[in-house]
PDB file of N, CA and C in Angstrom:
ATOM      1  N   GLN A   1      73.620  13.705  77.709  1.00 88.00           N
ATOM      2  CA  GLN A   1      74.358  14.487  78.665  1.00 88.00           C
ATOM      3  C   GLN A   1      73.554  14.622  79.941  1.00 88.00           C
ATOM      4  N   GLN A   2      74.257  14.837  81.028  1.00 84.00           N
ATOM      5  CA  GLN A   2      73.581  15.046  82.290  1.00 84.00           C
ATOM      6  C   GLN A   2      72.649  16.242  82.179  1.00 84.00           C
ATOM      7  N   GLY A   3      71.434  16.070  82.670  1.00 83.00           N
ATOM      8  CA  GLY A   3      70.445  17.138  82.616  1.00 83.00           C
ATOM      9  C   GLY A   3      69.513  17.050  81.423  1.00 83.00           C
ATOM     10  N   ASP A   4      69.844  16.206  80.439  1.00 86.00           N
ATOM     11  CA  ASP A   4      68.966  16.038  79.282  1.00 86.00           C
ATOM     12  C   ASP A   4      67.699  15.293  79.676  1.00 86.00           C
ATOM     13  N   GLU A   5      66.613  15.621  79.028  1.00 83.00           N
ATOM     14  CA  GLU A   5      65.340  14.942  79.258  1.00 83.00           C
ATOM     15  C   GLU A   5      65.329  13.619  78.515  1.00 83.00           C
ATOM     16  N   VAL A   6      64.804  12.587  79.145  1.00 83.00           N
ATOM     17  CA  VAL A   6      64.622  11.286  78.500  1.00 83.00           C
ATOM     18  C   VAL A   6      63.207  10.797  78.781  1.00 83.00           C
ATOM     19  N   VAL A   7      62.705   9.967  77.902  1.00 83.00           N
ATOM     20  CA  VAL A   7      61.397   9.352  78.087  1.00 83.00           C
ATOM     21  C   VAL A   7      61.627   7.856  78.235  1.00 83.00           C
ATOM     22  N   LEU A   8      61.221   7.299  79.378  1.00 85.00           N
ATOM     23  CA  LEU A   8      61.395   5.871  79.625  1.00 85.00           C
ATOM     24  C   LEU A   8      60.259   5.061  79.028  1.00 85.00           C
ATOM     25  N   TRP A   9      59.067   5.633  79.088  1.00 86.00           N
ATOM     26  CA  TRP A   9      57.880   5.051  78.482  1.00 86.00           C
ATOM     27  C   TRP A   9      56.828   6.137  78.391  1.00 86.00           C
ATOM     28  N   GLY A  10      55.850   5.930  77.553  1.00 86.00           N
ATOM     29  CA  GLY A  10      54.808   6.939  77.378  1.00 86.00           C
ATOM     30  C   GLY A  10      54.062   6.704  76.087  1.00 86.00           C
ATOM     31  N   GLU A  11      53.444   7.761  75.567  1.00 87.00           N
ATOM     32  CA  GLU A  11      52.683   7.641  74.331  1.00 87.00           C
ATOM     33  C   GLU A  11      53.606   7.156  73.220  1.00 87.00           C
ATOM     34  N   GLY A  12      53.218   6.082  72.569  1.00 90.00           N
ATOM     35  CA  GLY A  12      54.036   5.502  71.517  1.00 90.00           C
ATOM     36  C   GLY A  12      55.073   4.521  72.029  1.00 90.00           C
ATOM     37  N   LEU A  13      55.257   4.462  73.334  1.00 92.00           N
ATOM     38  CA  LEU A  13      56.207   3.528  73.940  1.00 92.00           C
ATOM     39  C   LEU A  13      55.633   3.070  75.285  1.00 92.00           C
ATOM     40  N   PRO A  14      54.642   2.169  75.232  1.00 95.00           N
ATOM     41  CA  PRO A  14      53.975   1.729  76.456  1.00 95.00           C
ATOM     42  C   PRO A  14      54.916   0.980  77.398  1.00 95.00           C
ATOM     43  N   ALA A  15      54.724   1.183  78.685  1.00 93.00           N
ATOM     44  CA  ALA A  15      55.547   0.518  79.697  1.00 93.00           C
ATOM     45  C   ALA A  15      55.480  -0.999  79.555  1.00 93.00           C
ATOM     46  N   ASP A  16      54.330  -1.532  79.173  1.00 96.00           N
ATOM     47  CA  ASP A  16      54.201  -2.980  79.001  1.00 96.00           C
ATOM     48  C   ASP A  16      55.140  -3.505  77.917  1.00 96.00           C
ATOM     49  N   GLU A  17      55.291  -2.761  76.836  1.00 95.00           N
ATOM     50  CA  GLU A  17      56.194  -3.177  75.758  1.00 95.00           C
ATOM     51  C   GLU A  17      57.649  -3.086  76.194  1.00 95.00           C
ATOM     52  N   VAL A  18      57.989  -2.022  76.905  1.00 94.00           N
ATOM     53  CA  VAL A  18      59.355  -1.875  77.417  1.00 94.00           C
ATOM     54  C   VAL A  18      59.662  -3.035  78.354  1.00 94.00           C
ATOM     55  N   ALA A  19      58.739  -3.328  79.255  1.00 96.00           N
ATOM     56  CA  ALA A  19      58.927  -4.412  80.216  1.00 96.00           C
ATOM     57  C   ALA A  19      59.091  -5.751  79.505  1.00 96.00           C
ATOM     58  N   GLN A  20      58.256  -6.016  78.536  1.00 97.00           N
ATOM     59  CA  GLN A  20      58.333  -7.274  77.804  1.00 97.00           C
ATOM     60  C   GLN A  20      59.685  -7.420  77.106  1.00 97.00           C
ATOM     61  N   SER A  21      60.211  -6.333  76.583  1.00 96.00           N
ATOM     62  CA  SER A  21      61.486  -6.399  75.863  1.00 96.00           C
ATOM     63  C   SER A  21      62.663  -6.731  76.776  1.00 96.00           C
ATOM     64  N   VAL A  22      62.503  -6.468  78.081  1.00 95.00           N
ATOM     65  CA  VAL A  22      63.579  -6.798  79.029  1.00 95.00           C
ATOM     66  C   VAL A  22      63.203  -7.956  79.945  1.00 95.00           C
ATOM     67  N   GLY A  23      62.090  -8.627  79.643  1.00 97.00           N
ATOM     68  CA  GLY A  23      61.711  -9.830  80.363  1.00 97.00           C
ATOM     69  C   GLY A  23      61.136  -9.619  81.748  1.00 97.00           C
ATOM     70  N   THR A  24      60.342  -8.571  81.920  1.00 96.00           N
ATOM     71  CA  THR A  24      59.719  -8.315  83.215  1.00 96.00           C
ATOM     72  C   THR A  24      58.318  -7.767  82.995  1.00 96.00           C
ATOM     73  N   ILE A  25      57.738  -7.175  84.022  1.00 97.00           N
ATOM     74  CA  ILE A  25      56.412  -6.568  83.920  1.00 97.00           C
ATOM     75  C   ILE A  25      56.522  -5.081  84.237  1.00 97.00           C
ATOM     76  N   ALA A  26      55.539  -4.314  83.790  1.00 95.00           N
ATOM     77  CA  ALA A  26      55.569  -2.856  83.966  1.00 95.00           C
ATOM     78  C   ALA A  26      55.687  -2.469  85.440  1.00 95.00           C
ATOM     79  N   TYR A  27      55.011  -3.185  86.314  1.00 95.00           N
ATOM     80  CA  TYR A  27      55.072  -2.879  87.749  1.00 95.00           C
ATOM     81  C   TYR A  27      56.513  -2.873  88.247  1.00 95.00           C
ATOM     82  N   GLU A  28      57.313  -3.828  87.793  1.00 94.00           N
ATOM     83  CA  GLU A  28      58.724  -3.896  88.189  1.00 94.00           C
ATOM     84  C   GLU A  28      59.481  -2.658  87.712  1.00 94.00           C
ATOM     85  N   LEU A  29      59.192  -2.193  86.517  1.00 90.00           N
ATOM     86  CA  LEU A  29      59.846  -0.982  86.015  1.00 90.00           C
ATOM     87  C   LEU A  29      59.523   0.200  86.908  1.00 90.00           C
ATOM     88  N   PHE A  30      58.242   0.354  87.238  1.00 89.00           N
ATOM     89  CA  PHE A  30      57.816   1.479  88.073  1.00 89.00           C
ATOM     90  C   PHE A  30      58.482   1.432  89.441  1.00 89.00           C
ATOM     91  N   CYS A  31      58.624   0.243  89.999  1.00 90.00           N
ATOM     92  CA  CYS A  31      59.207   0.092  91.340  1.00 90.00           C
ATOM     93  C   CYS A  31      60.694   0.415  91.365  1.00 90.00           C
ATOM     94  N   HIS A  32      61.363   0.290  90.233  1.00 87.00           N
ATOM     95  CA  HIS A  32      62.806   0.501  90.202  1.00 87.00           C
ATOM     96  C   HIS A  32      63.225   1.908  89.784  1.00 87.00           C
ATOM     97  N   VAL A  33      62.255   2.772  89.525  1.00 85.00           N
ATOM     98  CA  VAL A  33      62.577   4.173  89.254  1.00 85.00           C
ATOM     99  C   VAL A  33      62.784   4.843  90.608  1.00 85.00           C
ATOM    100  N   THR A  34      63.968   5.384  90.820  1.00 81.00           N
ATOM    101  CA  THR A  34      64.303   5.940  92.133  1.00 81.00           C
ATOM    102  C   THR A  34      63.758   7.349  92.312  1.00 81.00           C
ATOM    103  N   ALA A  35      63.848   7.823  93.520  1.00 78.00           N
ATOM    104  CA  ALA A  35      63.364   9.168  93.850  1.00 78.00           C
ATOM    105  C   ALA A  35      64.170  10.259  93.144  1.00 78.00           C
ATOM    106  N   ARG A  36      65.377   9.920  92.675  1.00 79.00           N
ATOM    107  CA  ARG A  36      66.205  10.902  91.959  1.00 79.00           C
ATOM    108  C   ARG A  36      65.617  11.267  90.608  1.00 79.00           C
ATOM    109  N   VAL A  37      64.761  10.403  90.086  1.00 78.00           N
ATOM    110  CA  VAL A  37      64.182  10.617  88.764  1.00 78.00           C
ATOM    111  C   VAL A  37      62.838  11.318  88.924  1.00 78.00           C
ATOM    112  N   PRO A  38      62.719  12.556  88.428  1.00 78.00           N
ATOM    113  CA  PRO A  38      61.428  13.248  88.519  1.00 78.00           C
ATOM    114  C   PRO A  38      60.393  12.525  87.663  1.00 78.00           C
ATOM    115  N   PHE A  39      59.230  12.309  88.211  1.00 75.00           N
ATOM    116  CA  PHE A  39      58.144  11.653  87.494  1.00 75.00           C
ATOM    117  C   PHE A  39      57.182  12.730  87.026  1.00 75.00           C
ATOM    118  N   VAL A  40      57.120  12.934  85.716  1.00 76.00           N
ATOM    119  CA  VAL A  40      56.274  13.976  85.147  1.00 76.00           C
ATOM    120  C   VAL A  40      55.206  13.309  84.296  1.00 76.00           C
ATOM    121  N   GLU A  41      53.961  13.523  84.659  1.00 74.00           N
ATOM    122  CA  GLU A  41      52.851  12.977  83.892  1.00 74.00           C
ATOM    123  C   GLU A  41      52.275  14.090  83.031  1.00 74.00           C
ATOM    124  N   VAL A  42      52.171  13.828  81.745  1.00 70.00           N
ATOM    125  CA  VAL A  42      51.679  14.841  80.815  1.00 70.00           C
ATOM    126  C   VAL A  42      50.353  14.405  80.246  1.00 70.00           C
TER     127      VAL A  42
END
């Protein structure tokens, strides 16, 4: 639902693995996250 928290990558789900599964690199994933998405580092 709108407003729900989601995790795109993080502990247990490295960005490199996510990127590999969609045929790209982690840098590309980071570049395509828009300003609308709050970036929270824990």
